[in-house]
């Protein structure tokens, strides 16, 4: 059980609870090792006790931890404490995009497009690391206090969807792709569909498909035409409308094929929103909408009904009371329809009594004609069951074939099989000499040896996990690459298939991306924060901190009034540009709290207890305080200091010059009396902005 003040992993101190969700609680914590605030997501008990889920959850979270991007809530660590599973993440102070939309009703086209660009860049980074989110929605997108957009929960949705019945199904189904609704294969283009729905909601303040049940909403994603955001907001530009519609095509092949294509169109739309440049495929019935088949309806119904009506030891039942009420209403409705019929009184077309087992539990989204099918429905179920058996048999056959292929490949790599030719006595094999690293024994591999796996092209985190699993250590070397995605492996030494001793080191060359090129900083002065951020992204730069300040120009109130690099400065691509936001005309005030030490720090002639005058002034010469004292240090606490961020401390004091004797030219002894000499020292101090 997590308690405030406890330590996790001898490193993370729990400070306060800041949120809760269907599967976890989130706490603010302090990382004592790196001295920074973090967020710790702690799995709830029912999930932590599911070993299968925990295994997949940790694997997905560890993969996500290999990503670092400014538009992703980065995962720092994954751990376990006393049976409790937790993830350590970047702490983002702000609100979810969902709450932001609710707060503003709907977003302006510019703001929505700017947010979509940043979300797309975060998703692109994940896709480049072979991670698909599978649950893109406004609830999983954060808007920080300084205007940065960050996507959270990467990799976690996969573990959840494959192992548990989640309590947030109703929230996610509004953004699910048609292929996910059918329960089919989902890939990068599923994330693009969900982002399109999210973009639609930012523009209109509503989701495109709604319904009383999750099944009803899922079916709409599959077969109903996607409405245009212009149906609800007439001033949505043509390019923005087309981007939304292309993202949300029913067929994945008609959507954007990757995030870069989408980002390019979003950036162009930001600059020229009224130009119709988005390329959509020629519409046809398959690409736009089609009637869902009986089998597909059964599949969708069964998938969602299982989610809503059944609960095992690892799952959360969804809307139990509502489901009970809904079943009661449907029973009542059926009785009403039966009594008002043409004398059949609950009988089907054949006149037989309709007492099909479980018919009282059928959802109300299935029409009356389907409820009356009786034997026809039973026939469909038999066909469906037969199809399931065939599918299972085919899957087993495919698994056997894949297994044989893998055995053949591994056997060939280890020298067990040779499919090229039979070696005669005169045949020779050239073996590359890799000193101190590689065993060149061409015989059988011993238990202390291993064939190096192929990791080129993998993300660094995935490659490390693959090599560590085989008992190999990793040394990282960074190289620039114009062809390999940043963070992925460019080369490995030893090469794949070479047999080496376990615990040996494999050197991985990891891409740092293309060689940095210079870009010019745009003028941000006078722009609102979102427009400034979008312009920086457009120019290949990153938005840094946005600090609030006052500015004498009232026209800049609510606008950017300062940028850390001047306009047209040539900087490396990706440079972070900090900005200041004017909060209005006003005087900036400062304060000074400090202790003034004795002059003896600088002057050894000063005697403790000697009276001195301490004067504090601004650097512009305005006197703030004067005090005469013989006791040091002198404490000062001054606030409301205007128009100056630093000051000068002057200390005026006297020292006694001891008397002495000397002899004049005639040999007479002359006494020189002691004297008091006035001296002064100065020190510079910094003030604190109030």
XYZ file of C-alpha atoms in Angstrom:
690
model
C 0.000 0.000 0.000
C 1.336 3.401 -0.994
C 1.622 5.993 1.776
C 2.700 9.600 1.667
C 6.356 9.901 2.679
C 7.348 6.332 1.774
C 10.267 5.578 -0.552
C 10.005 3.406 -3.647
C 13.129 1.694 -4.902
C 15.197 3.554 -2.263
C 14.933 6.528 -4.588
C 11.448 7.959 -5.131
C 9.824 9.740 -2.176
C 6.014 9.859 -2.428
C 4.840 13.443 -1.789
C 1.139 13.590 -2.666
C -1.605 11.908 -4.659
C -2.415 13.894 -7.799
C -4.763 11.644 -9.767
C -6.534 8.320 -10.161
C -7.767 6.245 -13.081
C -9.335 2.932 -13.960
C -6.137 0.966 -13.496
C -3.759 3.143 -11.496
C -3.209 5.945 -9.017
C -0.758 8.729 -9.780
C 1.482 10.386 -7.200
C 3.851 13.303 -7.234
C 7.257 12.198 -5.967
C 10.846 13.356 -5.640
C 13.664 11.488 -7.345
C 16.430 11.785 -4.734
C 19.061 10.383 -7.082
C 18.601 13.063 -9.742
C 16.985 15.667 -7.459
C 13.935 16.285 -9.640
C 10.142 15.979 -9.317
C 8.541 12.990 -11.050
C 5.139 11.372 -11.405
C 4.753 7.795 -10.162
C 1.912 5.724 -11.618
C 1.039 2.828 -9.274
C -1.000 -0.112 -10.592
C -4.108 -0.960 -8.603
C -4.224 -4.202 -6.676
C -6.343 -6.238 -9.117
C -3.850 -5.523 -11.908
C -0.678 -6.006 -9.838
C -1.835 -9.514 -8.895
C -2.226 -10.581 -12.543
C 1.171 -12.025 -13.441
C 0.409 -12.210 -17.174
C -0.706 -8.588 -17.287
C 2.243 -7.394 -15.197
C 4.687 -9.144 -17.517
C 3.255 -7.497 -20.629
C 2.797 -4.182 -18.838
C 6.442 -4.035 -17.747
C 7.662 -5.033 -21.219
C 5.590 -2.305 -22.891
C 6.587 0.316 -20.304
C 10.268 -0.573 -20.669
C 9.975 -0.191 -24.425
C 8.356 3.223 -23.923
C 11.194 4.153 -21.570
C 13.543 3.965 -24.556
C 11.863 7.022 -26.092
C 12.726 10.614 -25.260
C 10.800 13.360 -27.056
C 9.498 16.815 -26.062
C 5.942 15.862 -27.094
C 5.839 12.668 -25.056
C 5.375 12.249 -21.315
C 8.638 10.389 -20.990
C 8.896 7.175 -18.974
C 11.980 7.161 -16.747
C 11.794 3.912 -14.817
C 9.712 0.795 -14.113
C 9.840 -0.976 -10.778
C 8.211 -3.163 -8.159
C 7.957 -2.648 -4.404
C 6.366 -5.242 -2.118
C 4.235 -6.648 -4.930
C 3.160 -3.204 -6.135
C 4.049 -2.340 -9.727
C 4.885 1.263 -10.583
C 6.103 3.433 -13.445
C 8.131 6.610 -12.970
C 7.314 9.300 -15.511
C 7.979 12.916 -16.330
C 5.854 15.200 -14.134
C 3.699 17.502 -16.268
C 1.981 20.371 -14.497
C -1.168 21.108 -16.483
C -4.502 19.631 -17.650
C -5.622 17.029 -20.156
C -6.668 18.106 -23.639
C -10.144 16.760 -22.802
C -10.536 19.201 -19.913
C -8.982 21.969 -22.005
C -11.610 21.440 -24.725
C -14.388 21.356 -22.120
C -13.049 24.564 -20.602
C -12.995 26.429 -23.949
C -16.019 24.658 -25.554
C -13.973 24.349 -28.766
C -10.559 25.497 -29.930
C -9.668 27.939 -32.677
C -8.468 26.422 -35.946
C -4.911 27.692 -35.371
C -4.729 26.375 -31.834
C -6.233 23.000 -32.766
C -3.827 22.636 -35.693
C -0.834 23.603 -33.565
C -1.793 21.026 -30.936
C -2.350 18.403 -33.648
C 1.154 19.053 -34.998
C 2.743 18.545 -31.591
C 0.702 15.400 -30.902
C 1.660 14.067 -34.337
C 5.356 14.656 -33.656
C 5.099 12.701 -30.398
C 3.249 9.828 -32.085
C 5.786 9.850 -34.940
C 8.632 9.408 -32.463
C 6.834 6.397 -30.989
C 6.132 4.868 -34.397
C 9.796 5.288 -35.303
C 10.543 3.196 -32.213
C 8.019 0.537 -33.343
C 5.555 1.500 -30.610
C 1.862 1.941 -31.464
C -0.238 3.799 -28.920
C -3.660 2.195 -29.690
C -5.538 4.590 -27.390
C -5.032 8.118 -28.719
C -7.706 10.369 -27.223
C -7.851 13.811 -25.544
C -7.717 12.151 -22.121
C -4.210 10.852 -22.953
C -2.871 14.216 -24.144
C -1.516 16.764 -21.646
C -1.307 20.546 -22.024
C 1.372 21.871 -19.675
C 1.199 25.267 -17.991
C 3.778 26.649 -20.418
C 1.771 25.515 -23.458
C 3.655 22.325 -24.342
C 1.655 19.373 -25.656
C 2.596 15.874 -24.497
C 1.130 12.435 -25.227
C 1.058 9.971 -22.342
C 0.561 6.213 -21.771
C 2.555 4.990 -24.790
C 2.764 1.225 -24.974
C 0.411 0.742 -22.032
C -2.769 0.396 -24.097
C -1.436 -2.767 -25.744
C -0.928 -4.487 -22.399
C -4.356 -3.387 -21.174
C -6.319 -4.360 -24.270
C -4.765 -7.828 -24.490
C -5.174 -8.805 -20.831
C -7.961 -6.918 -19.076
C -11.449 -5.568 -19.417
C -10.915 -1.915 -18.703
C -13.377 0.459 -17.061
C -12.743 3.226 -19.571
C -14.101 1.394 -22.633
C -16.918 3.927 -22.987
C -14.387 6.745 -23.135
C -12.105 5.041 -25.664
C -14.711 3.728 -28.103
C -15.445 7.272 -29.307
C -11.925 7.391 -30.781
C -11.435 3.776 -31.889
C -10.677 2.922 -35.506
C -12.996 0.652 -37.553
C -10.393 -2.114 -37.579
C -10.064 -1.916 -33.784
C -13.854 -1.956 -33.405
C -13.960 -5.182 -35.450
C -11.224 -6.632 -33.245
C -8.854 -6.859 -36.153
C -5.191 -5.977 -36.606
C -4.240 -2.439 -35.644
C -1.127 -0.577 -36.730
C 0.233 2.963 -37.042
C -2.747 4.001 -39.175
C -5.093 3.174 -36.277
C -3.362 5.916 -34.282
C -3.851 8.261 -37.261
C -7.599 7.544 -37.254
C -7.877 8.234 -33.505
C -5.897 11.458 -33.910
C -8.322 12.511 -36.658
C -11.253 12.012 -34.285
C -9.390 13.999 -31.627
C -8.721 16.796 -34.164
C -12.456 16.804 -35.003
C -13.305 17.215 -31.305
C -10.835 20.079 -30.873
C -12.453 21.915 -33.787
C -16.098 21.265 -32.912
C -16.188 20.563 -29.177
C -17.924 17.206 -29.764
C -17.162 13.690 -30.989
C -18.436 12.648 -34.442
C -20.159 9.439 -33.323
C -22.241 8.944 -30.199
C -24.777 6.427 -28.928
C -26.390 4.835 -25.912
C -24.135 1.775 -25.937
C -20.520 1.110 -26.762
C -21.625 -1.332 -29.449
C -23.772 1.314 -31.130
C -20.815 3.708 -31.238
C -18.428 1.018 -32.504
C -20.800 0.126 -35.343
C -21.033 3.782 -36.371
C -17.238 3.876 -36.705
C -17.470 0.858 -39.018
C -20.365 1.793 -41.291
C -21.552 5.400 -40.884
C -20.022 8.189 -43.016
C -17.643 10.481 -41.143
C -19.311 13.896 -40.710
C -17.392 16.982 -41.738
C -16.358 19.382 -38.967
C -17.913 22.079 -41.185
C -21.330 20.623 -40.332
C -20.874 22.077 -36.850
C -18.383 24.926 -37.350
C -18.874 26.651 -40.673
C -15.586 28.558 -40.737
C -13.334 25.474 -40.648
C -10.949 25.943 -43.627
C -11.085 23.505 -46.541
C -7.599 22.096 -45.893
C -8.378 21.392 -42.227
C -11.646 19.693 -43.163
C -9.851 17.504 -45.710
C -7.101 16.572 -43.238
C -9.708 15.379 -40.720
C -11.555 13.383 -43.394
C -8.354 11.790 -44.716
C -7.273 10.748 -41.203
C -10.661 9.119 -40.578
C -11.167 7.125 -43.777
C -12.787 3.746 -43.074
C -10.085 1.941 -45.029
C -6.577 2.283 -43.507
C -5.104 2.313 -47.031
C -6.886 5.598 -47.760
C -5.599 7.399 -44.683
C -2.227 9.071 -44.290
C 0.262 6.226 -44.513
C 2.594 7.624 -41.877
C 2.805 10.497 -39.417
C 5.266 12.491 -41.535
C 2.693 12.806 -44.330
C 0.162 14.104 -41.810
C 2.640 16.517 -40.213
C 3.544 17.961 -43.619
C -0.115 18.681 -44.413
C -0.800 20.119 -40.941
C 2.143 22.503 -41.236
C 1.077 23.589 -44.707
C -2.486 24.088 -43.478
C -1.229 26.281 -40.657
C 0.325 28.632 -43.209
C -2.252 28.373 -46.045
C -5.483 27.023 -44.526
C -7.819 28.004 -47.392
C -5.963 26.158 -50.164
C -7.417 22.781 -51.153
C -4.149 20.823 -51.351
C -4.969 17.640 -49.421
C -4.975 14.597 -51.712
C -7.877 12.252 -51.013
C -8.364 8.955 -52.822
C -11.325 8.584 -55.169
C -14.281 7.747 -52.923
C -16.098 4.456 -53.434
C -18.548 2.445 -51.411
C -15.889 0.343 -49.681
C -13.803 3.335 -48.685
C -16.659 5.430 -47.296
C -19.352 3.250 -45.763
C -20.913 -0.173 -46.068
C -23.562 -2.194 -44.266
C -22.135 -4.341 -41.518
C -22.709 -8.057 -42.014
C -24.541 -10.307 -39.573
C -21.300 -12.095 -38.649
C -19.458 -8.817 -38.099
C -22.343 -7.533 -35.975
C -22.163 -10.690 -33.883
C -18.401 -10.252 -33.532
C -18.657 -6.613 -32.408
C -21.597 -7.391 -30.136
C -19.844 -10.347 -28.504
C -16.603 -8.428 -27.982
C -18.305 -5.493 -26.303
C -20.872 -7.582 -24.425
C -18.044 -9.650 -22.937
C -16.411 -6.396 -21.855
C -19.640 -5.097 -20.290
C -21.298 -8.194 -18.799
C -18.549 -10.529 -17.597
C -15.967 -10.172 -14.885
C -13.093 -12.401 -13.878
C -10.506 -11.984 -11.153
C -8.427 -9.616 -13.286
C -11.215 -7.446 -14.721
C -13.481 -4.544 -13.847
C -17.173 -4.831 -14.661
C -18.465 -1.864 -16.651
C -21.794 -0.162 -15.861
C -23.322 -3.162 -14.093
C -26.420 -1.363 -12.780
C -27.064 0.361 -16.095
C -26.801 -2.965 -17.897
C -29.381 -4.526 -15.552
C -31.791 -1.623 -16.106
C -31.254 -1.835 -19.866
C -32.083 -5.550 -19.927
C -35.281 -4.884 -17.922
C -36.367 -2.182 -20.345
C -35.723 -4.422 -23.341
C -37.793 -7.248 -21.786
C -40.649 -4.835 -21.192
C -40.356 -3.525 -24.745
C -40.465 -7.042 -26.181
C -43.617 -7.861 -24.202
C -45.207 -4.702 -25.518
C -44.352 -5.571 -29.116
C -45.639 -9.136 -28.627
C -49.008 -7.991 -27.253
C -49.519 -5.526 -30.098
C -48.716 -8.043 -32.872
C -51.147 -9.841 -35.209
C -52.085 -12.597 -32.767
C -48.770 -14.438 -32.850
C -48.116 -13.707 -29.162
C -44.396 -14.202 -29.055
C -44.246 -16.805 -31.804
C -41.955 -16.622 -34.794
C -42.910 -16.964 -38.442
C -43.134 -20.723 -38.104
C -45.504 -20.392 -35.190
C -43.064 -21.921 -32.697
C -42.582 -20.337 -29.319
C -39.499 -18.019 -29.152
C -37.709 -19.313 -26.078
C -34.170 -19.195 -27.326
C -31.829 -19.358 -24.351
C -30.543 -15.931 -23.386
C -32.970 -14.062 -25.674
C -34.029 -11.880 -22.768
C -30.504 -10.509 -22.605
C -30.195 -9.414 -26.239
C -29.053 -5.766 -26.547
C -31.620 -3.218 -27.784
C -29.440 -2.100 -30.718
C -30.447 -5.254 -32.670
C -33.651 -4.514 -34.663
C -36.952 -6.372 -34.342
C -36.451 -8.339 -37.560
C -33.190 -9.731 -36.188
C -34.890 -10.631 -32.863
C -37.536 -12.599 -34.778
C -35.086 -14.718 -36.777
C -34.940 -17.575 -34.244
C -33.664 -20.567 -36.162
C -31.946 -18.293 -38.670
C -29.956 -16.729 -35.832
C -29.094 -20.160 -34.529
C -27.879 -21.114 -37.991
C -25.711 -18.005 -38.120
C -24.222 -18.900 -34.744
C -23.384 -22.398 -35.999
C -21.749 -20.943 -39.101
C -19.855 -18.510 -36.889
C -18.699 -21.312 -34.591
C -17.596 -23.360 -37.587
C -15.678 -20.359 -38.878
C -14.007 -19.987 -35.480
C -12.891 -23.655 -35.579
C -11.501 -23.235 -39.078
C -9.703 -20.079 -38.003
C -8.208 -21.898 -35.009
C -7.003 -24.811 -37.196
C -5.462 -22.421 -39.704
C -3.722 -20.533 -36.877
C -2.224 -23.805 -35.540
C -0.989 -24.778 -39.020
C 0.517 -21.309 -39.500
C 2.251 -21.551 -36.116
C 3.771 -24.929 -37.049
C 5.032 -23.580 -40.382
C 6.515 -20.497 -38.708
C 8.159 -22.732 -36.102
C 9.776 -24.893 -38.778
C 11.052 -21.804 -40.591
C 12.556 -20.436 -37.372
C 14.227 -23.794 -36.617
C 15.693 -23.831 -40.132
C 17.001 -20.273 -39.853
C 18.517 -20.816 -36.401
C 19.977 -24.163 -37.466
C 21.598 -22.594 -40.485
C 23.003 -19.709 -38.401
C 24.514 -22.209 -35.952
C 25.931 -24.388 -38.740
C 23.568 -27.302 -38.061
C 21.973 -27.058 -41.519
C 23.473 -25.980 -44.833
C 20.940 -25.533 -47.626
C 23.431 -24.304 -50.202
C 25.618 -27.310 -50.857
C 27.311 -30.326 -49.333
C 30.863 -29.589 -48.383
C 33.450 -31.889 -49.871
C 36.913 -32.500 -48.568
C 38.274 -29.637 -50.624
C 35.740 -27.109 -49.388
C 36.989 -24.321 -47.157
C 35.236 -21.750 -44.995
C 36.671 -18.286 -44.324
C 36.317 -17.212 -40.674
C 36.742 -13.532 -39.810
C 39.226 -12.921 -36.999
C 37.715 -10.756 -34.243
C 40.367 -10.565 -31.551
C 39.382 -10.941 -27.870
C 35.686 -10.933 -28.675
C 34.545 -13.796 -30.797
C 34.846 -17.518 -30.470
C 35.726 -19.007 -33.857
C 34.944 -22.555 -32.894
C 32.993 -23.912 -35.848
C 31.755 -26.825 -33.832
C 28.660 -27.059 -31.651
C 27.866 -24.110 -29.379
C 28.577 -24.785 -25.718
C 26.374 -23.642 -22.850
C 28.767 -20.747 -22.218
C 28.422 -19.471 -25.783
C 25.713 -17.719 -27.773
C 25.117 -16.615 -31.363
C 24.791 -12.822 -31.486
C 21.194 -11.809 -32.360
C 20.429 -9.388 -35.201
C 19.542 -5.993 -33.664
C 20.314 -3.551 -36.503
C 17.284 -1.328 -37.091
C 15.858 -1.891 -33.603
C 15.444 0.924 -31.095
C 18.342 1.061 -28.638
C 16.125 -0.063 -25.750
C 14.792 -3.022 -27.722
C 18.302 -3.997 -28.823
C 19.633 -3.870 -25.243
C 16.760 -6.030 -24.029
C 17.363 -8.550 -26.844
C 21.101 -8.804 -26.133
C 20.736 -8.875 -22.350
C 18.269 -11.731 -22.708
C 21.083 -13.740 -24.315
C 23.487 -12.868 -21.502
C 25.426 -10.248 -23.460
C 26.598 -6.829 -22.325
C 26.170 -3.663 -24.414
C 28.442 -0.729 -25.157
C 26.849 2.261 -26.883
C 28.490 4.410 -29.548
C 26.595 7.320 -31.109
C 26.881 8.123 -34.808
C 25.089 10.534 -37.143
C 22.951 8.887 -39.810
C 20.856 10.343 -42.608
C 19.060 7.032 -43.218
C 18.472 5.454 -39.799
C 15.949 6.960 -37.398
C 17.376 8.698 -34.357
C 17.710 6.254 -31.449
C 17.827 3.137 -33.647
C 20.805 0.810 -34.134
C 22.937 1.528 -37.220
C 25.538 -1.229 -36.808
C 26.689 -3.903 -34.364
C 30.039 -5.533 -33.595
C 30.227 -8.555 -33.585
C 27.793 -9.084 -36.447
C 24.627 -11.132 -36.131
C 25.147 -14.896 -36.070
C 28.736 -14.776 -34.790
C 29.279 -17.122 -31.821
C 30.777 -15.484 -28.742
C 31.079 -16.195 -25.038
C 28.208 -15.140 -22.809
C 28.915 -11.967 -20.799
C 30.885 -10.632 -23.787
C 30.243 -7.065 -24.935
C 28.463 -6.132 -28.158
C 29.152 -2.615 -29.435
C 26.061 -0.886 -30.836
C 26.325 2.165 -33.079
C 23.174 4.193 -32.401
C 21.856 6.898 -34.726
C 21.786 10.474 -33.453
C 19.780 11.450 -36.517
C 20.837 13.413 -39.540
C 23.720 15.844 -39.192
C 22.376 19.034 -37.661
C 21.748 21.809 -40.147
C 21.427 25.492 -39.426
C 18.018 27.152 -39.409
C 17.012 30.769 -38.899
C 15.008 31.897 -35.881
C 11.681 33.531 -36.823
C 10.321 36.704 -35.221
C 8.023 35.706 -32.341
C 7.389 39.152 -30.837
C 3.696 40.018 -30.861
C 2.444 36.436 -31.316
C 0.305 34.550 -28.827
C 2.038 31.532 -27.215
C 0.331 28.877 -29.373
C 1.081 30.694 -32.633
C 4.672 31.229 -31.531
C 5.038 27.551 -30.659
C 3.563 26.484 -34.008
C 5.900 28.846 -35.894
C 8.930 27.421 -34.087
C 7.865 23.870 -34.959
C 7.338 24.932 -38.575
C 10.939 26.167 -38.657
C 12.426 23.039 -37.095
C 12.886 24.543 -33.613
C 11.499 23.752 -30.167
C 9.565 25.972 -27.773
C 11.228 26.272 -24.389
C 10.000 27.889 -21.169
C 7.477 30.739 -21.394
C 7.971 33.146 -18.489
C 5.418 35.795 -17.521
C 6.604 39.388 -17.218
C 5.396 42.974 -17.510
C 6.094 45.153 -20.513
C 5.652 48.899 -21.037
C 4.034 48.320 -24.458
C 0.338 47.740 -23.775
C -0.117 46.360 -27.307
C 1.982 43.334 -26.306
C -0.264 42.328 -23.394
C -1.010 38.614 -23.773
C 1.672 38.335 -26.463
C 5.287 37.214 -26.655
C 7.521 40.177 -25.791
C 10.913 38.437 -25.618
C 12.725 35.532 -27.307
C 16.052 34.060 -26.241
C 17.470 34.171 -29.792
C 16.997 37.234 -31.956
C 15.206 37.114 -35.277
C 17.220 35.579 -38.161
C 19.852 34.133 -35.813
C 21.386 30.998 -37.389
C 21.064 28.083 -34.944
C 21.100 24.284 -35.083
C 17.831 22.559 -35.968
C 15.991 21.572 -32.801
C 17.380 24.463 -30.722
C 15.143 25.374 -27.779
C 13.865 28.963 -27.854
C 12.728 30.413 -24.515
C 10.111 33.165 -24.509
C 8.502 35.743 -22.214
C 4.793 36.541 -22.184
C 3.645 40.062 -21.317
C 0.965 40.127 -18.608
C 0.435 43.851 -18.995
C 1.937 47.246 -18.321
C 3.355 47.552 -14.830
C 6.404 48.008 -12.694
C 8.481 44.975 -11.915
C 9.440 44.884 -8.252
C 12.150 42.996 -6.439
C 13.059 42.109 -2.889
C 16.262 41.526 -0.977
C 16.627 39.226 2.000
C 20.153 38.657 3.228
C 22.813 39.021 5.909
C 25.560 41.609 5.578
C 28.803 40.178 6.944
C 31.527 42.068 8.848
C 34.102 44.174 6.921
C 36.716 41.845 8.394
C 35.938 39.498 5.476
C 37.876 41.876 3.232
C 39.879 44.015 5.700
C 41.936 42.328 8.402
C 42.491 45.698 10.144
C 38.831 45.911 11.131
C 38.334 45.169 14.842
C 35.226 43.297 15.907
C 32.799 45.589 17.757
C 33.890 48.721 15.895
C 30.946 50.818 14.792
C 30.209 50.857 11.052
C 27.561 52.300 8.737
C 25.906 49.891 6.294
C 24.187 51.369 3.216
C 22.178 49.435 0.600
C 21.491 51.147 -2.747
C 20.284 50.046 -6.165
C 22.830 49.917 -8.956
C 21.193 53.109 -10.192
C 22.133 54.862 -6.907
C 18.754 54.872 -5.121
C 19.357 54.411 -1.380
C 17.198 51.656 0.104
C 18.478 51.360 3.680
C 21.119 52.854 5.984
C 22.046 51.414 9.370
C 24.818 52.099 11.875
C 25.830 49.146 14.004
C 28.738 47.425 15.729
C 27.162 43.964 15.524
C 27.543 41.792 12.442
C 26.031 40.165 10.487
C 23.339 42.750 9.734
C 20.014 41.273 8.584
C 18.087 43.040 5.823
C 14.585 42.305 4.479
C 13.436 44.825 1.881
C 10.584 44.431 -0.607
C 9.025 46.572 -3.309
C 12.335 47.540 -4.933
C 11.385 49.073 -8.283
C 13.152 48.827 -11.625
C 16.370 47.249 -10.400
C 17.430 43.635 -10.159
C 20.683 44.206 -8.254
C 22.220 46.535 -5.706
C 25.382 47.660 -3.929
C 26.195 47.248 -0.238
C 28.616 49.913 1.122
C 30.177 49.570 4.577
C 31.913 52.638 6.051
C 34.044 52.108 9.162
C 37.189 53.275 10.962
C 40.330 51.409 11.854
C 43.050 52.429 14.338
C 46.553 52.860 12.921
C 48.904 52.127 15.859
C 51.462 54.754 16.960
C 55.195 54.329 16.386
C 58.593 56.015 16.931
C 61.197 57.181 14.446
C 64.514 59.077 14.458
C 65.053 62.348 12.589
C 68.237 63.382 10.768
C 69.726 64.829 13.945
C 69.277 61.614 15.871
C 66.294 62.818 17.860
C 63.565 60.239 18.689
C 60.130 61.288 17.448
C 56.872 59.644 18.674
C 54.148 59.206 16.032
C 50.735 58.950 17.741
C 48.052 56.420 16.740
C 45.335 57.712 14.434
C 41.814 56.683 13.295
C 41.458 56.105 9.547
C 38.087 55.934 7.775
C 37.701 53.202 5.175
C 34.913 51.833 2.967
C 34.262 48.590 1.116
C 31.528 47.723 -1.427
C 29.792 44.508 -2.429
C 27.337 43.691 -5.239
C 24.138 41.781 -4.380
C 21.288 40.387 -6.498
C 17.610 41.096 -5.826
C 14.793 38.570 -6.197
C 11.885 39.252 -8.543
C 8.600 39.424 -6.633
